Coordinates of C-alpha atoms in Angstrom, one line a residue:
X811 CA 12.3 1.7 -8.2
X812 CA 9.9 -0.7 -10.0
X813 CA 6.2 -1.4 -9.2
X814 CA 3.9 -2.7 -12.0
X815 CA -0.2 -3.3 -12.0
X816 CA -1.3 -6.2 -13.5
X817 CA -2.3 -7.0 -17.1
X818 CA -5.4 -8.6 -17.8
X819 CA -2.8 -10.9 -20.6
X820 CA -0.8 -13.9 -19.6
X821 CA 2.6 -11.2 -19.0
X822 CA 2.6 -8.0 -16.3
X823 CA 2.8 -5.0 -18.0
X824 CA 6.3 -3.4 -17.6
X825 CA 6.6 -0.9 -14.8
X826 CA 3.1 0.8 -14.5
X827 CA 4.5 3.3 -11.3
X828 CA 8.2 3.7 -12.3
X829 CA 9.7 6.6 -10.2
X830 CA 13.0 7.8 -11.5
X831 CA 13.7 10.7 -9.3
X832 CA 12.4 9.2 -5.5
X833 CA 11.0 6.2 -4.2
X834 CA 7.4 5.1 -3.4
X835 CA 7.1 6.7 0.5
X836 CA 6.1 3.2 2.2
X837 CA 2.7 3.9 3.6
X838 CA 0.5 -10.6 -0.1
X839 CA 2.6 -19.0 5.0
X840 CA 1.6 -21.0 6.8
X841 CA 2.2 -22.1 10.4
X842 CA 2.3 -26.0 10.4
X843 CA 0.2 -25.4 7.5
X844 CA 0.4 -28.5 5.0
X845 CA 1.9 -26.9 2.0
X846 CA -0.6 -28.7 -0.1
X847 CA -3.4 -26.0 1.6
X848 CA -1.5 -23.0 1.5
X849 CA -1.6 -20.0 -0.2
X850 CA 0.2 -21.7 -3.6
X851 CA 1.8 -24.8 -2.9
X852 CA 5.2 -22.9 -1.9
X853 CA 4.7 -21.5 -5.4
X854 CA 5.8 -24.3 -6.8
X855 CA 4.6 -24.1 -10.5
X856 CA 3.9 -20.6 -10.2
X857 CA 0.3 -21.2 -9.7
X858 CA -0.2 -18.5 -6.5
X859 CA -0.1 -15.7 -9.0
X860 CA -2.0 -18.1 -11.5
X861 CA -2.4 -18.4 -15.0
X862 CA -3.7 -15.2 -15.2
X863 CA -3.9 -12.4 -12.9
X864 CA -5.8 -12.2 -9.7
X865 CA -6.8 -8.6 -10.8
X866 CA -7.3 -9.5 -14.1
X867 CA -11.7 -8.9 -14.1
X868 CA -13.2 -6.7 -16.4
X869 CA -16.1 -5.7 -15.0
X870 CA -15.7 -2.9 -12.7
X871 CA -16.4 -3.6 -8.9
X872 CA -18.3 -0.2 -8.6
X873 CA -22.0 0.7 -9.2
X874 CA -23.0 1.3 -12.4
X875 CA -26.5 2.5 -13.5
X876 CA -28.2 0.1 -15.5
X877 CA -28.3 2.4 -18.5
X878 CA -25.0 4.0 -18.9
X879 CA -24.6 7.4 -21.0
X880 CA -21.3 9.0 -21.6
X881 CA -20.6 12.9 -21.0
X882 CA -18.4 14.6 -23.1
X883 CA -15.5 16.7 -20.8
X884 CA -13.5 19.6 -21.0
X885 CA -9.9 19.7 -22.6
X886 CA -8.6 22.2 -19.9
X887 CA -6.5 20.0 -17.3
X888 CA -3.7 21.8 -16.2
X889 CA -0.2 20.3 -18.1
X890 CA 2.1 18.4 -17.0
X891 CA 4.7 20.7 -16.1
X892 CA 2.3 22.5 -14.2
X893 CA 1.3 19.9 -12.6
X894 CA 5.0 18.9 -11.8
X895 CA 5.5 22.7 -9.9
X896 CA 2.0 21.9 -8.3
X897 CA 3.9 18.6 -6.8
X898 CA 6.6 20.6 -5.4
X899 CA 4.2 22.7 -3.6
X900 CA 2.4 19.9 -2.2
X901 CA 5.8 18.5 -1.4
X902 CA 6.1 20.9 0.6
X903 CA 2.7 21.6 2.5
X904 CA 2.9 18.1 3.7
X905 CA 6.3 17.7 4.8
X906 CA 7.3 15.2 1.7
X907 CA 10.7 14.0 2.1
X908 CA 12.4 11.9 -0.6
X909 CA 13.2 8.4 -0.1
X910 CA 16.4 6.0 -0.2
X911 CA 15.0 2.7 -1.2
X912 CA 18.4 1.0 -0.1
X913 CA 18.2 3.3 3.6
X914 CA 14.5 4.5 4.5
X915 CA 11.6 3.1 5.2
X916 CA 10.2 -1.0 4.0
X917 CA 9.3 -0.2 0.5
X918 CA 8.3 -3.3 -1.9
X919 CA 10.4 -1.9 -5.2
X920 CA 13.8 -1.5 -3.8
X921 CA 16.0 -4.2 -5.4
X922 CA 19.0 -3.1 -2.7
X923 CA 19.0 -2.7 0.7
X924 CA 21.6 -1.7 3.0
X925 CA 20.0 0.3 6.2
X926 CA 23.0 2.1 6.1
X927 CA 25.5 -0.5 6.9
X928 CA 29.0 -0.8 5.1
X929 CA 30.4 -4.0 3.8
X930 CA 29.7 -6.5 1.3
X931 CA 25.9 -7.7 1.2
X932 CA 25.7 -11.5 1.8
X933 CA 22.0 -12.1 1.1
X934 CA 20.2 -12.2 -2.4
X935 CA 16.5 -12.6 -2.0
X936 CA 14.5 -14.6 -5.2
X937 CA 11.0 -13.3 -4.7
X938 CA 8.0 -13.0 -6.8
X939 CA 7.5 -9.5 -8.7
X940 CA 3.6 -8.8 -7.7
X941 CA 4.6 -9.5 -4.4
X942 CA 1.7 -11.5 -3.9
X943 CA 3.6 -14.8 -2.4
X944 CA 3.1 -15.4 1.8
X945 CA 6.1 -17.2 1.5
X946 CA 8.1 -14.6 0.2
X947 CA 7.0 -12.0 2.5
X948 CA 7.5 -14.0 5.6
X949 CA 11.3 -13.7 4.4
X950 CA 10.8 -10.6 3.2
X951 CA 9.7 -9.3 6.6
X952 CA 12.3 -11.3 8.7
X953 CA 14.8 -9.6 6.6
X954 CA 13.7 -5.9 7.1
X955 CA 13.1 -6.5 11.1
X956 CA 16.6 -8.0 11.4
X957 CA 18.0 -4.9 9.0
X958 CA 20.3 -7.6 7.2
X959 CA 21.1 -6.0 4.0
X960 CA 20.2 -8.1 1.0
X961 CA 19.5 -7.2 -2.9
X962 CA 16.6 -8.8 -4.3
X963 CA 16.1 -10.5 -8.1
X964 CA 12.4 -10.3 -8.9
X965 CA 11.0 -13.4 -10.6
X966 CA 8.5 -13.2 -12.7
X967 CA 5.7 -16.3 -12.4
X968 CA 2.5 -17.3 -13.4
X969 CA 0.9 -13.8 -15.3
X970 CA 4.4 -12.6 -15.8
X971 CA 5.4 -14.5 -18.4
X972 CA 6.7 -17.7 -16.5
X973 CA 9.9 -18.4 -14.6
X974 CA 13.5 -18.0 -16.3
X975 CA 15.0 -21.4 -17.8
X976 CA 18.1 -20.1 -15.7
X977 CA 16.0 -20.0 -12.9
X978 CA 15.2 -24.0 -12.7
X979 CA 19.0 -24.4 -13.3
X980 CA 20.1 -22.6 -10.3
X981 CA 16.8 -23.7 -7.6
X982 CA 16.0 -27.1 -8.8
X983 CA 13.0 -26.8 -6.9
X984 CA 12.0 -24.0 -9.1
X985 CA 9.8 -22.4 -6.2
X986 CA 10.3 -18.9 -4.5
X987 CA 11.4 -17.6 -2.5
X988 CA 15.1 -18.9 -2.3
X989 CA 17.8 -17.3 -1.5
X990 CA 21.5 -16.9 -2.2
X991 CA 24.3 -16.2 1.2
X992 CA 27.7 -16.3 0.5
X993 CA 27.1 -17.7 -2.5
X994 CA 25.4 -20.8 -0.2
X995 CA 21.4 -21.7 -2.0
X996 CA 19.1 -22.1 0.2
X997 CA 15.7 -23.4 -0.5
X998 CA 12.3 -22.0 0.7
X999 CA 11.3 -20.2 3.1
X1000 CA 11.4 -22.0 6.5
X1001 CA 14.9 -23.2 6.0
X1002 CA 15.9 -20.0 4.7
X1003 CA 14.6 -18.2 8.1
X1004 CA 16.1 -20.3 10.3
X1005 CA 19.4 -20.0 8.7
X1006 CA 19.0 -16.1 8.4
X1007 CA 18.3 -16.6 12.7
X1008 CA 22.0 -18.7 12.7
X1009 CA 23.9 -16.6 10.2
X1010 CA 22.7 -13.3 12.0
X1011 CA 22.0 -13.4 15.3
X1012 CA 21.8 -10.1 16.2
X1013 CA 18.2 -9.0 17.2
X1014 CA 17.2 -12.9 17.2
X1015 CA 13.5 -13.4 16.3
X1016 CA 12.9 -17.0 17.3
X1017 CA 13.6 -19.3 20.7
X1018 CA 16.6 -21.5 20.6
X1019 CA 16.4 -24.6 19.7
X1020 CA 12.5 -24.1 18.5
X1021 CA 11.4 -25.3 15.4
X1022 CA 9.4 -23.0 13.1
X1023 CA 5.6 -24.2 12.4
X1024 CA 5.5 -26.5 15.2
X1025 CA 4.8 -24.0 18.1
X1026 CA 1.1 -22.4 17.6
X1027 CA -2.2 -25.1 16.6
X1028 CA -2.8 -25.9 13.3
X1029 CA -4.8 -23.7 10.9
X1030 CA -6.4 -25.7 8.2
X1031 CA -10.1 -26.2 8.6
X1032 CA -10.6 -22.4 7.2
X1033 CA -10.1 -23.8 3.3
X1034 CA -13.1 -26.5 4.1
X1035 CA -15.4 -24.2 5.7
X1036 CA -14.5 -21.5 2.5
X1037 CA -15.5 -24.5 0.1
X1038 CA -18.7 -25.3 2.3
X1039 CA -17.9 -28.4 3.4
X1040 CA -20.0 -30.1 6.2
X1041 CA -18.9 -29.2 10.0
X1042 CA -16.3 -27.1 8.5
X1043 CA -17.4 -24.0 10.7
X1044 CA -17.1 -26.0 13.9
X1045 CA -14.0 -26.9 13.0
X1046 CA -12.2 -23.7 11.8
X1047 CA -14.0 -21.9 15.0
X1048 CA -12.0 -24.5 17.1
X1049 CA -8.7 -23.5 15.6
X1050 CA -9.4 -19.8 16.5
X1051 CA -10.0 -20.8 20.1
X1052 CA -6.8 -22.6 20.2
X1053 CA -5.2 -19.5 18.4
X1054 CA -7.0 -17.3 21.1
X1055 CA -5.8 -19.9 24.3
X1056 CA -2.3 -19.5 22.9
X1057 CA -2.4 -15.6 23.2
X1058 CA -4.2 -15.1 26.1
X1059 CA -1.9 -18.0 28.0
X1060 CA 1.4 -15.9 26.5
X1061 CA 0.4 -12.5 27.6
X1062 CA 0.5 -10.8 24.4
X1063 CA -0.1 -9.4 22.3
X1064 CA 2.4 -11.7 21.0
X1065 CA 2.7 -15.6 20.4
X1066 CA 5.2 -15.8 22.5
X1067 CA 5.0 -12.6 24.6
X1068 CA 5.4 -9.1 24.6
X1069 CA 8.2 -9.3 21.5
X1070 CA 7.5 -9.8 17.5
X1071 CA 9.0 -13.0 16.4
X1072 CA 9.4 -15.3 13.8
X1073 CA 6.0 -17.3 15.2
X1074 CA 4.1 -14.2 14.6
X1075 CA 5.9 -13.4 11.0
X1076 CA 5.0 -16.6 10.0
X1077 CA 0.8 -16.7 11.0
X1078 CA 0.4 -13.0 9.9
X1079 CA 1.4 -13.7 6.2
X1080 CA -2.2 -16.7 6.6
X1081 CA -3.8 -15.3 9.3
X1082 CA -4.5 -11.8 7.4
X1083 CA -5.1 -13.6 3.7
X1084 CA -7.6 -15.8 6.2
X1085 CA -9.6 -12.9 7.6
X1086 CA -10.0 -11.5 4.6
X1087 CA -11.3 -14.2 2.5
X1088 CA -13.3 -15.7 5.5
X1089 CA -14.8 -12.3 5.9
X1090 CA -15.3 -11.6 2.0
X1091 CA -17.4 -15.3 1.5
X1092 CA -18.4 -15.8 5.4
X1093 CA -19.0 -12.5 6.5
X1094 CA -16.9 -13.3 10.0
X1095 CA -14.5 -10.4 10.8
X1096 CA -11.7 -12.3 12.7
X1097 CA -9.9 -9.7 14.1
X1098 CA -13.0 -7.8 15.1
X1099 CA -14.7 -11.1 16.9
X1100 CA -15.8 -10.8 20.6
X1101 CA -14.8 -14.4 20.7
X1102 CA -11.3 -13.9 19.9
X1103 CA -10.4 -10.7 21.3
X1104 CA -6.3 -11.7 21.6
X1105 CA -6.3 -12.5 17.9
X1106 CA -7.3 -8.9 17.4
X1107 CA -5.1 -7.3 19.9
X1108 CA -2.5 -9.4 17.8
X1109 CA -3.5 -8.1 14.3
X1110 CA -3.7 -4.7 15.5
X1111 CA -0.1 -5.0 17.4
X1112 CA 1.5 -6.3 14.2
X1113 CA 0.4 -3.2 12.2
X1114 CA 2.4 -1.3 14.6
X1115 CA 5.4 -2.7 12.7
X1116 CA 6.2 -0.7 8.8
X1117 CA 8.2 -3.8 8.2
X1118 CA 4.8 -5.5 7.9
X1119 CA 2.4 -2.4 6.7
X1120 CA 5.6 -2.3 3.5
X1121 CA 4.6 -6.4 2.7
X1122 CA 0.6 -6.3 3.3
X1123 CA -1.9 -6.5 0.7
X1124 CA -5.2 -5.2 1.0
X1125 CA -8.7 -7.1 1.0
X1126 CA -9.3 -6.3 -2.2
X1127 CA -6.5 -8.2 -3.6
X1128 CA -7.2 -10.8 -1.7
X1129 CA -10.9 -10.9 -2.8
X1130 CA -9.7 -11.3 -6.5
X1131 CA -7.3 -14.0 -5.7
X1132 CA -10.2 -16.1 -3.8
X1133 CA -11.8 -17.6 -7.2
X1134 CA -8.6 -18.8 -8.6
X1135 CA -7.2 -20.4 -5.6
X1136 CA -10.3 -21.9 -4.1
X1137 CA -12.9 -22.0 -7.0
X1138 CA -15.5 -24.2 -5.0
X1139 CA -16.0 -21.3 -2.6
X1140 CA -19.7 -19.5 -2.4
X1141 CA -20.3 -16.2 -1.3
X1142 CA -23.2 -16.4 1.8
X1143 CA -26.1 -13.7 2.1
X1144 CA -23.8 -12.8 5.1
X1145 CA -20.6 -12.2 3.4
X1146 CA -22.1 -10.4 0.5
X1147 CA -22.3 -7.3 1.9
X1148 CA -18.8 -7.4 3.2
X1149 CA -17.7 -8.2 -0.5
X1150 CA -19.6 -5.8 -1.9
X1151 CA -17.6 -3.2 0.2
X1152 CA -14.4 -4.8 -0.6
X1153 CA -14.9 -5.1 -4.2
X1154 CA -15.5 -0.8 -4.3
X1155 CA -19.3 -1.5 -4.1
X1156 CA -21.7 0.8 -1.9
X1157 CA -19.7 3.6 -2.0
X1158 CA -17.3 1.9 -0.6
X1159 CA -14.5 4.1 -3.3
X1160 CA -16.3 7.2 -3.9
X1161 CA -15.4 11.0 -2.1
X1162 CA -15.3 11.7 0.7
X1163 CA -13.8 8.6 1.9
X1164 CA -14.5 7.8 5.4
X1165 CA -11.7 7.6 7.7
X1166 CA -10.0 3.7 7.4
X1167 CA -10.6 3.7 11.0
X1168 CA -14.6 3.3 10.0
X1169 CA -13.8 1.1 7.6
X1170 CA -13.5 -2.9 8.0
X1171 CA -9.3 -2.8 6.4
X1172 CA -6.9 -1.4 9.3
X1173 CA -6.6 1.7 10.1
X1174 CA -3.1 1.7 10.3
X1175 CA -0.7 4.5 8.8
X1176 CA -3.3 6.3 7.5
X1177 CA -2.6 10.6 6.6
X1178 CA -5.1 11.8 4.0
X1179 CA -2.9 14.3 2.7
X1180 CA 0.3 12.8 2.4
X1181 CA -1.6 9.9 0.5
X1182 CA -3.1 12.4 -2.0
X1183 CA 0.2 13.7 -2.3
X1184 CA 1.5 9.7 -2.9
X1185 CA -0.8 9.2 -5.2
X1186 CA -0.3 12.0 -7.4
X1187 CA 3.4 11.9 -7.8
X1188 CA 3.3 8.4 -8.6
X1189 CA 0.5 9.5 -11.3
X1190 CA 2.7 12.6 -12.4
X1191 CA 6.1 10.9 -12.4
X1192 CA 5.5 8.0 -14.2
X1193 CA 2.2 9.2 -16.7
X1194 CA 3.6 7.9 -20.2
X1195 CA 3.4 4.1 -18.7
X1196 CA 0.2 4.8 -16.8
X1197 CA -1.3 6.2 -20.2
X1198 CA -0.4 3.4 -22.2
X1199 CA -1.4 0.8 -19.2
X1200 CA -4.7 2.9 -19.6
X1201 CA -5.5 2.1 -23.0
X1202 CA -5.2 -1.7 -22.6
X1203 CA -9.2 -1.1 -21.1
X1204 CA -10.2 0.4 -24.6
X1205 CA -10.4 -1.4 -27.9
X1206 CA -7.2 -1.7 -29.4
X1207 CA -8.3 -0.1 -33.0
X1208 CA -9.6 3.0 -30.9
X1209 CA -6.6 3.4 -28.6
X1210 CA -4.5 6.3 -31.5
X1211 CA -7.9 7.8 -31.2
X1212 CA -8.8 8.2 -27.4
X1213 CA -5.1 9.1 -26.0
X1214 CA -5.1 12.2 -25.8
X1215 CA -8.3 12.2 -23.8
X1216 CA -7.0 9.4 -21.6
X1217 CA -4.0 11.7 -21.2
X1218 CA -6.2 14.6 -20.3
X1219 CA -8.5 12.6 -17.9
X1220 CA -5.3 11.5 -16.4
X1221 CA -4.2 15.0 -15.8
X1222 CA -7.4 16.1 -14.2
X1223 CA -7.5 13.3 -11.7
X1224 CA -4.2 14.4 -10.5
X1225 CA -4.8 18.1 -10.4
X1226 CA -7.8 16.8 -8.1
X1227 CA -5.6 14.5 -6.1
X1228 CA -2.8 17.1 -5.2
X1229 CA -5.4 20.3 -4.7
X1230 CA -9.5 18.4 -4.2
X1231 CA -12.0 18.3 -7.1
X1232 CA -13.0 21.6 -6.5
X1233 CA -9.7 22.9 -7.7
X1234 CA -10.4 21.4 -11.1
X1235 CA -11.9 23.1 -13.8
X1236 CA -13.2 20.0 -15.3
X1237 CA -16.6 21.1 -17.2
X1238 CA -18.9 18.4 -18.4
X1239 CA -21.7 19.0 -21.5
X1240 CA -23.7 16.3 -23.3
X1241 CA -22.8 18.6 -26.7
X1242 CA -19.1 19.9 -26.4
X1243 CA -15.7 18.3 -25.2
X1244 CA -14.1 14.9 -25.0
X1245 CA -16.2 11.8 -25.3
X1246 CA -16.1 9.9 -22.1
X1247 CA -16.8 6.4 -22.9
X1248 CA -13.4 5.1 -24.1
X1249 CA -12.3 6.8 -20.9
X1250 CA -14.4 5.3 -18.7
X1251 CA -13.3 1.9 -20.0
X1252 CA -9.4 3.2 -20.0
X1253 CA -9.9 4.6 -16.0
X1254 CA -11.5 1.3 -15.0
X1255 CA -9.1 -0.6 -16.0
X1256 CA -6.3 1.1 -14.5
X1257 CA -8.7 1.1 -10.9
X1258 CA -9.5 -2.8 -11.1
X1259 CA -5.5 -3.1 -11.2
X1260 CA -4.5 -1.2 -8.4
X1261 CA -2.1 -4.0 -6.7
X1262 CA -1.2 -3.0 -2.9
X1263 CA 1.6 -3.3 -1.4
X1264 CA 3.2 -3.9 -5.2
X1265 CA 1.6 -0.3 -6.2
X1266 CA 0.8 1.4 -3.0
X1267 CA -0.1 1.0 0.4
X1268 CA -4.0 0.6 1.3
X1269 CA -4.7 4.0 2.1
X1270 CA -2.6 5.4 -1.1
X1271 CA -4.6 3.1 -3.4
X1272 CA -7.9 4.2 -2.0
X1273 CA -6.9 7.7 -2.7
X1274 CA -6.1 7.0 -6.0
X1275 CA -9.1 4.7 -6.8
X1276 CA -11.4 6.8 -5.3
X1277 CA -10.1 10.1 -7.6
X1278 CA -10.4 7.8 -10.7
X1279 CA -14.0 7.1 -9.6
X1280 CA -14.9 11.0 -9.3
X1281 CA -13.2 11.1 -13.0
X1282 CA -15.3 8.3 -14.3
X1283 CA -18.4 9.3 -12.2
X1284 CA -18.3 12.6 -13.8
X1285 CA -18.5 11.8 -17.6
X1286 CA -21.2 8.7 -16.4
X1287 CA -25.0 10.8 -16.7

């Protein structure tokens, strides 16, 4: 299995959480959307994952005193190999089981899935690597509800280094996602969907005869009122009410009814980038609205599916990507606090956590201890590419110097991710140990690039950003 976090340069880095000996337990459109104001332009020149990455800030999101002074720390993490046995043990305690990536659970690194079926696979999947494309997810999730097995070819776009000339050659339309059956190409996502629905009908998804992006109102007017424009707000409140008629007048908590179908796989991959950017610059919490109560009975039914929880990305992610796709848009006095929050701000990433249910992100698959547990294998199974992904946040002629204390922060935040901070014996002095300020920078980095789902799933990520911050805040006086 693959996942990466993003590089501040114009390529990815290579395979940040690689996992050789189990996969990443699974804990980023429109509908009649013009493709002109959706989430990338159906990726068309790569621009949805931009010319650089959406992640790709320096400045850290947390609080930071206005005079910062470094600690020095203690060189007395446990090792590596002990903190491998530690793993096992934790393994254990929670009830840890390892992971197919072609048979268990929606997981976004598996290149091959089969669900256990024999037989030839028909379907090859061309999807973006930082699996931040709605397009691609939509497909993605239509794919894993159906259980159709597919392999998957990861293209790399925009921060990654640009698509393959081979690529053009094959798709002429040079977008993703495409797709491969029997050999067939099929182009983008809507065509490839319905032809998915024809091809394999078992479990069908979508009404006979219907055509996709035609059935629910459309949903445009929230890219106006994000860029301020006047009357905007009446407007995109207008196409919630319509959204809300629709669910009320089907019953729900479905668009059409008491089943997931391809209406709803399509609106959730806009509908959640929507609430969270609307609620990031706006400060309007769609799915927590008194005014559209259906629409949140609707987000909070389609978290009920792992097929979706596997594809989602967090606000956070979507906060970063705001700027680049929509750089006229102005935070309000009454969003700021809602940014602030997503962005790590307030205390938003510091231990304790509060539960995610007290939080404005979903709730949804949340287990505190199998998400330490998440974390730190990822940490402890792949910690010579995490290391050196580190020390891109320090200055490249200090980077021989500070390893080793990158390395040994590293292995403190995951002795306190698989047994608490209090298990540590990390000591702090202002005369004696390791100096903390390259560290900082190096831990920093590694937090502003946490990608979710490509990394983690929400609650895993706010483990592991909120142990980096009890690293950081340690060595910070």
């Amino acid at each position: 299995m693959k996942s990466t976090i993003v590089a501040p340069c114009a390529r990815v880095s290579p395979s940040l959480f690689r996992s050789h000996r189990c996969a990443l337990r699974p804990a980023s459109v429109p509908v009649r959307i013009p493709r002109a104001t959706s989430l990338g332009v159906e990726h068309r020149h790569g621009r949805s994952e931009s010319s650089r990455s959406p992640l790709a800030s320096r400045a850290a999101t947390t609080d930071a005193p206005t005079v910062v002074e470094y600690l020095k720390f203690s060189d007395n993490a446990l090792e590596w190999g002990d903190l491998e046995k530690a793993l096992e043990q934790k393994k254990i305690s929670v009830g840890a089981k390892d992971v197919d990536p072609e048979t268990g659970p929606a997981n976004c690194g598996a290149n091959r899935r089969t669900f256990g079926k024999d037989g030839p696979i028909r379907v090859k999947l061309y999807r973006d690597r930082a699996a931040w494309c709605a397009f691609c997810q939509k497909v993605w999730m239509q794919l894993e509800l159906k259980q159709i097995p597919y392999e998957v070819e990861f293209i790399p776009l925009g921060t990654q280094g640009g698509k393959p000339e081979w690529y053009a050659k094959k798709f002429p339309n040079n977008t993703v996602p495409n797709m491969e059956l029997d050999g067939e190409v099929v182009l983008e996502s809507n065509p490839i969907m319905m032809k998915l629905e024809e091809v394999f009908p078992e479990r069908p998804l979508f009404p006979e005869g219907a055509e996709l992006g035609k059935i629910i109102p459309r949903l445009d007017a929230w890219i106006s009122y994000l860029n301020g424009e006047e009357d905007a707000e009446e407007k995109f409140h207008s196409q919630l009410d319509e959204v809300e008629s629709m669910l009320v007048a089907s019953g729900g908590p479905y668009f059409l009814g008491k089943e997931i179908s391809l209406v709803d796989i399509d609106a959730v991959t806009i509908l959640e980038r929507m609430n969270g950017m609307i609620l990031c610059h706006k400060g309007v919490h769609m799915r927590a609205s008194e005014r559209w109560p259906a629409l949140g009975r609707w987000y909070d039914a389609m978290d009920t599916h792992p097929e979706y929880l596997a594809t989602k990305t967090d606000y956070f992610g979507i906060s970063r990507i705001l700027p680049l796709l929509f750089p006229k848009a102005k935070t309000t006095e009454k969003g700021k606090p809602y940014k602030d929050v997503i962005e790590g701000k307030n205390g938003a990433w510091k231990l304790p956590l509060k539960p995610l249910s007290e939080t404005i992100e979903s709730a949804a698959g949340e287990n505190p201890e199998m998400d330490t547990y998440i974390a730190a294998r990822q940490l402890i199974q792949n910690r010579e590419a995490v290391v050196s992904f580190a020390l891109q946040g320090c200055d490249e002629k200090d980077r021989d110097d500070v390893k080793d204390g990158v390395e040994c922060a590293l292995r403190h935040v995951a002795t306190a991710l698989l047994n608490g901070t209090n298990a540590t014996e990390l000591k702090v002095s202002s005369e004696e140990g390791i100096d903390g300020k390259n560290v900082v920078s190096a831990l920093e980095f590694v937090r502003e690039r946490v990608g979710v789902p490509r990394d983690f799933r929400l609650a895993q990520a706010r483990q592991f950003r909120a142990h980096l911050n009890w690293m950081i805040d340690s060595v910070v006086a």
